[in-house]
Short mmCIF file of C-alpha atoms in Angstrom, two decimals:
data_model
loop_
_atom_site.label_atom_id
_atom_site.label_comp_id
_atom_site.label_asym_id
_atom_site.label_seq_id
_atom_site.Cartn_x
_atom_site.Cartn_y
_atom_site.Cartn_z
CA UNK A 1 25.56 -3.59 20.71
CA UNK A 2 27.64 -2.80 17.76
CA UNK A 3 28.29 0.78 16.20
CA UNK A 4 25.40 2.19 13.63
CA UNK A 5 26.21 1.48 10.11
CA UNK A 6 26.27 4.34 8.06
CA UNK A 7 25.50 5.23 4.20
CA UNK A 8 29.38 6.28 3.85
CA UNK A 9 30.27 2.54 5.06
CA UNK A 10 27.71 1.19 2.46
CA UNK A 11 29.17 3.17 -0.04
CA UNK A 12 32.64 2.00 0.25
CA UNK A 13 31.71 -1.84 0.56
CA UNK A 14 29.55 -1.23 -2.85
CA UNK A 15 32.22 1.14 -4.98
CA UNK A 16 29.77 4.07 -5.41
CA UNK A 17 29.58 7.67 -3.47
CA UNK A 18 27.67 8.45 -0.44
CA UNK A 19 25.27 10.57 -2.97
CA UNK A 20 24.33 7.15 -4.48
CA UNK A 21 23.33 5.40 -1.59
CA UNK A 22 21.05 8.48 -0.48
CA UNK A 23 19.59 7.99 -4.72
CA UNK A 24 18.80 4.58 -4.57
CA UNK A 25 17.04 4.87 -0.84
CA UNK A 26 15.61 7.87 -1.86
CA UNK A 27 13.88 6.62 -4.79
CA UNK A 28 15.87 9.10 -6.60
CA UNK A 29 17.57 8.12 -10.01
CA UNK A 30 19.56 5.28 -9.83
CA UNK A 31 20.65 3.10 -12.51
CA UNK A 32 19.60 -0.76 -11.67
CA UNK A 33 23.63 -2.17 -11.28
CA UNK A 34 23.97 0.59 -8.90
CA UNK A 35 20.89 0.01 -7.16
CA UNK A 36 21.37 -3.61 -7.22
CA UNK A 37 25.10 -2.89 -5.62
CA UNK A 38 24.16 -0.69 -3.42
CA UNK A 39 20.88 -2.86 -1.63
CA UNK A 40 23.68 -5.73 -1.69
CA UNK A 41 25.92 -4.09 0.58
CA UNK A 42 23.45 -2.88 2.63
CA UNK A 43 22.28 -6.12 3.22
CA UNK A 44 25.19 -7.43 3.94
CA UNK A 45 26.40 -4.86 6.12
CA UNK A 46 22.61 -4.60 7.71
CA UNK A 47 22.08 -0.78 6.78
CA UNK A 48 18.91 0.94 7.56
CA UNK A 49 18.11 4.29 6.16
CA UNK A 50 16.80 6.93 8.79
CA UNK A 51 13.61 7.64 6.95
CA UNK A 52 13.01 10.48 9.45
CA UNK A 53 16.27 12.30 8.71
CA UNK A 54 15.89 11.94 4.89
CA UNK A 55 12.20 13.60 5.38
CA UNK A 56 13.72 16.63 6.87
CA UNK A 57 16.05 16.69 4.17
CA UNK A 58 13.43 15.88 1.19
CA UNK A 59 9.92 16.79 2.74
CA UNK A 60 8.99 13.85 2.09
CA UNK A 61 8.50 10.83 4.76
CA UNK A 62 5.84 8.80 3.62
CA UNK A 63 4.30 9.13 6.71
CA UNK A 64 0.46 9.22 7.37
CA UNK A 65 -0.82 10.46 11.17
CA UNK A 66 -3.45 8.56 11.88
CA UNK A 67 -5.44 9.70 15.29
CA UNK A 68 -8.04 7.74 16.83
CA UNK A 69 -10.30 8.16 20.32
CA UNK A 70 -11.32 5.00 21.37
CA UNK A 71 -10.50 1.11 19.93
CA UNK A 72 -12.86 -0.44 22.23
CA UNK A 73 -15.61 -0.01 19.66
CA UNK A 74 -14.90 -2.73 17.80
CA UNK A 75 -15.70 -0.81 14.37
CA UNK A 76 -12.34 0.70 14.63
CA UNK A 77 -9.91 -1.46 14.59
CA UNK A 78 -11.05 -2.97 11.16
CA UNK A 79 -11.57 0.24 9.80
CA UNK A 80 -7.72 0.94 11.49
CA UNK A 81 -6.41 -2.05 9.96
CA UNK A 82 -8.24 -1.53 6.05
CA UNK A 83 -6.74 2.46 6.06
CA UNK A 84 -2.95 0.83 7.06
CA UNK A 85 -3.62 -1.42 4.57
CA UNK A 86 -4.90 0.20 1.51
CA UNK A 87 -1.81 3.53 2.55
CA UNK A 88 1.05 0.66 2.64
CA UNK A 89 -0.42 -0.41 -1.00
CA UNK A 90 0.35 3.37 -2.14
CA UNK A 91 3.92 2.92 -0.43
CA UNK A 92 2.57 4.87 2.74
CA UNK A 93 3.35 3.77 6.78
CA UNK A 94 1.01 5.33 9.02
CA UNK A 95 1.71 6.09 12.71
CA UNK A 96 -0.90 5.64 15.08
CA UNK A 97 -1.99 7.38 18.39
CA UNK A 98 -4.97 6.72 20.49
CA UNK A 99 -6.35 10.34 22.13
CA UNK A 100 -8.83 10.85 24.82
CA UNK A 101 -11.90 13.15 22.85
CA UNK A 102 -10.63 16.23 24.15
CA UNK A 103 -8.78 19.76 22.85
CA UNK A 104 -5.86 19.17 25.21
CA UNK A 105 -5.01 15.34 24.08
CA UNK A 106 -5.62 16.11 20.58
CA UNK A 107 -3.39 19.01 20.25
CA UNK A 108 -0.21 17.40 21.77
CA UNK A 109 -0.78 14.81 19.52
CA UNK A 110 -1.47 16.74 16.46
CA UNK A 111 2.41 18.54 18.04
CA UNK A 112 3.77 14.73 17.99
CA UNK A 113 2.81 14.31 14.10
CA UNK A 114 4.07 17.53 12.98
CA UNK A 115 6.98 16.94 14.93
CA UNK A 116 7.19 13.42 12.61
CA UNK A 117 7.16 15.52 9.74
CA UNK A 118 3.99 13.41 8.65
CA UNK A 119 2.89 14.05 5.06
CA UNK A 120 -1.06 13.97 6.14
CA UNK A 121 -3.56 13.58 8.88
CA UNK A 122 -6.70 11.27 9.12
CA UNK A 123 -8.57 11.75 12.40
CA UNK A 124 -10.82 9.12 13.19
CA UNK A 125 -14.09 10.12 15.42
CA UNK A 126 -12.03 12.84 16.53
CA UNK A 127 -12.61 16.59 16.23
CA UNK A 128 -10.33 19.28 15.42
CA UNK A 129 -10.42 23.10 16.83
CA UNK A 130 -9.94 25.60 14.55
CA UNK A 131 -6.22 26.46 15.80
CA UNK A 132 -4.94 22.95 15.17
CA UNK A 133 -6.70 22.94 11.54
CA UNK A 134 -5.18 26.65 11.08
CA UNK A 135 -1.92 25.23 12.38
CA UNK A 136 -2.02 22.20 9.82
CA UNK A 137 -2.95 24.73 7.20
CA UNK A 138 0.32 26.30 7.68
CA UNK A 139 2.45 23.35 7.91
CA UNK A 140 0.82 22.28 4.59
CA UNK A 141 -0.41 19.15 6.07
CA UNK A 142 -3.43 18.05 4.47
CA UNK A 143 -5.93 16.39 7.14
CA UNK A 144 -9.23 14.41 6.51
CA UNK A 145 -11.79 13.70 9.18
CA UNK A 146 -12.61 9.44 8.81
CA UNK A 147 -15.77 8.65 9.98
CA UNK A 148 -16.79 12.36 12.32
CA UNK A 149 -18.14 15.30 10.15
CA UNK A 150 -17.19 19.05 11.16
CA UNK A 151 -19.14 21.55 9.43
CA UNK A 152 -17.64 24.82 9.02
CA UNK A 153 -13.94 23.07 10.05
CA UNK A 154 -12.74 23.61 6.74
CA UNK A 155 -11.68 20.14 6.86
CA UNK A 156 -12.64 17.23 4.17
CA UNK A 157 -14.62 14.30 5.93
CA UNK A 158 -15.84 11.28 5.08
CA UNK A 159 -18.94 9.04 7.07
CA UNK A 160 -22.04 7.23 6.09
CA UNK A 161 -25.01 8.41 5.24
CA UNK A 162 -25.86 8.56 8.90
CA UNK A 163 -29.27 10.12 8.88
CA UNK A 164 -30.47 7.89 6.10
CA UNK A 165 -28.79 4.67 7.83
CA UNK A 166 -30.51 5.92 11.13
CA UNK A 167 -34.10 6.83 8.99
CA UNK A 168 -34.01 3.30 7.37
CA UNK A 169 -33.14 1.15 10.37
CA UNK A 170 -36.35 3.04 12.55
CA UNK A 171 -38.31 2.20 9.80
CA UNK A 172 -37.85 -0.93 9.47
CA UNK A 173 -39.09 -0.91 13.22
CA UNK A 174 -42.29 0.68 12.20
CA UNK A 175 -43.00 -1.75 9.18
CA UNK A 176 -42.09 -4.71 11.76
CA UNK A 177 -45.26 -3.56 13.87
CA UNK A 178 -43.19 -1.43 16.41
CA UNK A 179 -45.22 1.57 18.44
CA UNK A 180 -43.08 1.86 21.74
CA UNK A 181 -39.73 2.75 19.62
CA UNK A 182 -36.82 4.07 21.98
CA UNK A 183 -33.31 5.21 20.56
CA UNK A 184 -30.15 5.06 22.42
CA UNK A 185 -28.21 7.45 21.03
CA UNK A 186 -24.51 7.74 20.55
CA UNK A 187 -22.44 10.92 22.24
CA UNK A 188 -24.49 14.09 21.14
CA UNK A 189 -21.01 16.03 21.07
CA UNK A 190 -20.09 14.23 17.93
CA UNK A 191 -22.24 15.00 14.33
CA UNK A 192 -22.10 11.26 13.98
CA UNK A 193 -24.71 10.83 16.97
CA UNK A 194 -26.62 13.93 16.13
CA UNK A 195 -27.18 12.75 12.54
CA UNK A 196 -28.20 9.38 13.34
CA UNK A 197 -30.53 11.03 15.97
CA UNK A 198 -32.19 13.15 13.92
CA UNK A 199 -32.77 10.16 11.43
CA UNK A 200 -34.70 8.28 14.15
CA UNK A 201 -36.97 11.52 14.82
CA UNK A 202 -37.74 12.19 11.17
CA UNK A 203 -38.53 8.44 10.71
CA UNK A 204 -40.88 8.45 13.95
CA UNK A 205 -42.78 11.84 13.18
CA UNK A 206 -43.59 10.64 9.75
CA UNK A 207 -44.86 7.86 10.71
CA UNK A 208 -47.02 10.06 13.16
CA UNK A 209 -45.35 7.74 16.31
CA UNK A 210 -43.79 9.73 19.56
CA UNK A 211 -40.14 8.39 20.74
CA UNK A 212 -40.53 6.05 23.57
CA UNK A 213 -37.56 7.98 24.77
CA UNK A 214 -34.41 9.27 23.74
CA UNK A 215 -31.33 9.12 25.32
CA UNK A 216 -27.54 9.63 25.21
CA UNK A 217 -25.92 6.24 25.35
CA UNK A 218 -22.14 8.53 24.99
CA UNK A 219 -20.92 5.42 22.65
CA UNK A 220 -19.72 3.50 26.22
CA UNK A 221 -20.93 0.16 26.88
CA UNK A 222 -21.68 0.48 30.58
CA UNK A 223 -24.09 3.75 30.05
CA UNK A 224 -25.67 1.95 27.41
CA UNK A 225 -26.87 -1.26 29.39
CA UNK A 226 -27.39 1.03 32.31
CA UNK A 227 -29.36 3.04 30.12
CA UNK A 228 -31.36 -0.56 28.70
CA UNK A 229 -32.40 -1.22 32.20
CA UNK A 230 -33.83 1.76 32.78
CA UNK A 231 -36.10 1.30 30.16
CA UNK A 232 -36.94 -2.03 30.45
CA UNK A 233 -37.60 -1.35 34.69
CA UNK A 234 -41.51 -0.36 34.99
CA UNK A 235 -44.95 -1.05 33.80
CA UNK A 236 -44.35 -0.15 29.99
CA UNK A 237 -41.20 -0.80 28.57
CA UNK A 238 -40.22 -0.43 24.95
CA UNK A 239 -40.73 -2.89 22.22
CA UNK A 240 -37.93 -1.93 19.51
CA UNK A 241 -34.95 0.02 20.46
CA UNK A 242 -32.47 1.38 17.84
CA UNK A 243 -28.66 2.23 19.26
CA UNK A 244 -26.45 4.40 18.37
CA UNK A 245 -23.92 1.37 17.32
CA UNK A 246 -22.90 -2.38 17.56
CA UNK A 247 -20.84 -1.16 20.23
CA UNK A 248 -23.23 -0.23 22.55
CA UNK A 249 -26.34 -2.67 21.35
CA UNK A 250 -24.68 -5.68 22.21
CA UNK A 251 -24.38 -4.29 25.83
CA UNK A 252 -28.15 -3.68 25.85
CA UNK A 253 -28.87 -7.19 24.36
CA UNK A 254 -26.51 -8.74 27.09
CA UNK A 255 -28.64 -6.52 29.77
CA UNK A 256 -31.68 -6.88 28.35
CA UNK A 257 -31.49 -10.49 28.25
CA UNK A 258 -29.98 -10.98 31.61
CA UNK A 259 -33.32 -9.40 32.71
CA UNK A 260 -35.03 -12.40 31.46
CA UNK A 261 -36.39 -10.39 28.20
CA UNK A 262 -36.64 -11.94 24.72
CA UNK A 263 -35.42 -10.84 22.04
CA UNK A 264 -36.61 -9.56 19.66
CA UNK A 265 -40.10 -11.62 21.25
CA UNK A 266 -40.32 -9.41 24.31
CA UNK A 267 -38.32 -6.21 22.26
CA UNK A 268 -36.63 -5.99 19.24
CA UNK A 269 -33.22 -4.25 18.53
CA UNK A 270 -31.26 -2.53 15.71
CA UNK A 271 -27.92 -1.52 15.96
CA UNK A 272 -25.30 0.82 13.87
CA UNK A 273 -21.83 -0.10 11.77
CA UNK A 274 -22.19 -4.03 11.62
CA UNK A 275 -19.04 -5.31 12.95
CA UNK A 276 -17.63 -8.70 12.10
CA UNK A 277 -19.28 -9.78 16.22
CA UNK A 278 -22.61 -8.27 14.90
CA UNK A 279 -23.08 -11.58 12.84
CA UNK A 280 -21.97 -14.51 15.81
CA UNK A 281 -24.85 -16.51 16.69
CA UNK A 282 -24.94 -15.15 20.29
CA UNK A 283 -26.08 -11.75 18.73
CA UNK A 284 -27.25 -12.14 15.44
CA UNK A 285 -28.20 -8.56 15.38
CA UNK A 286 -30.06 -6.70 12.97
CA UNK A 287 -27.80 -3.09 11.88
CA UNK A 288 -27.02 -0.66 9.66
CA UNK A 289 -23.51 -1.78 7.68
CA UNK A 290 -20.78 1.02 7.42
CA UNK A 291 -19.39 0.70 3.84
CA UNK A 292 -15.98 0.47 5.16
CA UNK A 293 -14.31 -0.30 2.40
CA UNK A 294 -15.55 2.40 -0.06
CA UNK A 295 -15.19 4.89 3.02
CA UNK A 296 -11.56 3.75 3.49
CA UNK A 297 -10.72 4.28 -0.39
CA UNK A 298 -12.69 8.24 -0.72
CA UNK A 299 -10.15 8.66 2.71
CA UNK A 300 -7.46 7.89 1.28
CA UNK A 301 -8.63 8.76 -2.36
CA UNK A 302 -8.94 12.71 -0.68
CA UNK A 303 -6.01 12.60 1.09
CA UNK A 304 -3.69 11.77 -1.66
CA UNK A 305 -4.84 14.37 -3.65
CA UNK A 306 -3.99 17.15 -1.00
CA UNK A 307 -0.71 15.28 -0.70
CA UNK A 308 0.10 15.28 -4.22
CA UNK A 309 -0.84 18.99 -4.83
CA UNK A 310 -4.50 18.22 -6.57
CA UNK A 311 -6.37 21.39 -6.47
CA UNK A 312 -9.19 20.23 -3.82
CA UNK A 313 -11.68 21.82 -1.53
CA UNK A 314 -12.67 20.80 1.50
CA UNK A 315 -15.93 18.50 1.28
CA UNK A 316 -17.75 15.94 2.89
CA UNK A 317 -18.86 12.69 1.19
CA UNK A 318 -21.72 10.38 2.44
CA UNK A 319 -22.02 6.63 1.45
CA UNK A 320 -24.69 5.11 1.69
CA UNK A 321 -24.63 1.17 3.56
CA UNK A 322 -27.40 -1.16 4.08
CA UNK A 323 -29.83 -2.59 6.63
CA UNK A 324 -28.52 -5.79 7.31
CA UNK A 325 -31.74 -8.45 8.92
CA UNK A 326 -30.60 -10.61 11.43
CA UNK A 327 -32.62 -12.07 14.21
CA UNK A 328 -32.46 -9.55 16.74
CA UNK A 329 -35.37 -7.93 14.98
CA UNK A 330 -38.64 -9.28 13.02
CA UNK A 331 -38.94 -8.22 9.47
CA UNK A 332 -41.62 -6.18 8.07
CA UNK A 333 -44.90 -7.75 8.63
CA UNK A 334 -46.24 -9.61 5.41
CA UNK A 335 -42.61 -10.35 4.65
CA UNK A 336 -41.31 -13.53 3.69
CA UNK A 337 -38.23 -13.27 5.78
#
């Protein structure tokens, strides 16, 4: 392996001072023959500027921290891959770490990014104690929660409107002729679940109907088809279920089914986020869609105002997605569908 190339070595091949090479790759004045001198020799000599030692210099690394629990749920990595996207369009890189749901794993990694010198933080499903928030505060790292409320954190987040999503899927249950209506639920230590709970139980009681049952599918496939068999095992089983997720309802249609149940004939089922899998023939299910897309830009939107030094507060914006009508449920009765 040969010896690192440096900016002085660059310099001398292109006839300019060290100072000039650190302007040009700096984005610093330049003027475009030295700029166009200096990129030349760097090319030729195969140069690479250490972004991380001209952030500690600078402050600025053009570096997002992105932090994520889980990428088995399928939602995630398309939401993963739309944030990296839309940030390298602004002439951001982001650096990603994967975190078990807990205080410990989240604060070493919220250490790691610091350590980065990372210009902002979006946590994704993740929460944030008050210590690591206070410590961001002080390291004047702006950090937006994608996809997980926090009230009282402080911290700027961004979801669906998961309560409405939640209300309008159960009802379309109860206009499909649905009476036995259970709800899986996603993990209640995360708003996300609790919101889209409470949805279904405002939904049932005013449509005077009593939850078939309720329980916590913890957003993990095998507790949610373990969870679908229990129901379905006994003399009166369900007729609709809504789930927390497409995550989690396409483990209780492959349970459900392997039961010898039809669906949605024998039991109907509505699922959360809509995920590209959520449309394949095999599942065809009826969900709620996540608008991604728009969620992705008020992220980033609120993020790059911190970053830029936009007066901002912290708030958290809903947006509203869809009921999407596949064949995992019937439609309303009297509909055409």
């Amino acid at each position: 392996m040969g010896a690192k190339i440096t900016s002085l070595q660059v310099a001398k091949l292109a006839g300019v001072s060290q100072s000039a090479v650190s302007r040009v790759f700096s984005g610093a004045s330049a003027s475009p023959e030295t700029a166009k001198k200096v990129k030349k020799a760097a090319k030729q000599l195969g140069y690479r500027p250490n972004v991380l030692a001209r952030a500690m210099i600078t402050g600025k690394s053009r570096i997002i921290g992105l932090i994520v629990a889980y990428l088995d749920n399928q939602f995630y990595p398309e939401a993963l891959e739309r944030l990296s996207n839309a940030l390298q369009a602004q002439g951001y890189h982001i650096l990603i770490f994967t975190v078990p749901n807990s205080t410990d794993g989240i604060e070493s990694v919220v250490q790691d990014l610091l350590d980065y010198q990372v210009e902002g933080i979006i946590a994704a499903s993740v929460s944030m104690s008050s210590g690591l928030t206070d410590l961001c505060v002080k390291a004047g790292i702006p950090v937006v929660l994608f996809n997980r409320g926090q009230p009282g954190s402080g911290l700027s987040a961004v979801t669906s409107a998961n309560m409405k999503g939640a209300a309008m899927a159960t009802q379309a249950l109860i206009d499909a002729g649905h009476q036995r209506i259970a709800h899986i639920a996603g993990w209640e230590g995360s708003l996300t679940g609790r919101d889209r709970q409470q949805g279904f139980e405002e939904a049932m009681s005013n449509a005077d109907l009593t939850p078939f049952a309720i329980i916590d599918g913890m957003y993990k496939r095998d507790i949610a088809a373990a969870t679908a068999r229990q129901l379905m095992t006994g003399e009166t089983h369900p007729d609709a279920i809504f789930v927390g997720n497409d995550h989690m309802a396409f483990a209780v249609m492959d349970e459900i089914r392997q039961m010898g149940f039809s669906i949605p004939n024998d039991v109907a089922i509505i699922g959360y986020d809509d995920v590209p899998l959520a449309s394949w023939p095999a599942y065809d299910l009826t969900t709620v869609r996540q608008p991604v897309n728009r969620m992705v830009e008020a992220t980033i939107e609120t993020l790059l105002s911190s970053i830029n030094g936009q007066e901002t507060y912290a708030q958290t914006i809903e947006i509203e997605g869809p009921l999407i009508q596949r064949g995992s449920s019937l439609p309303p009765k009297g509909s055409s569908q």
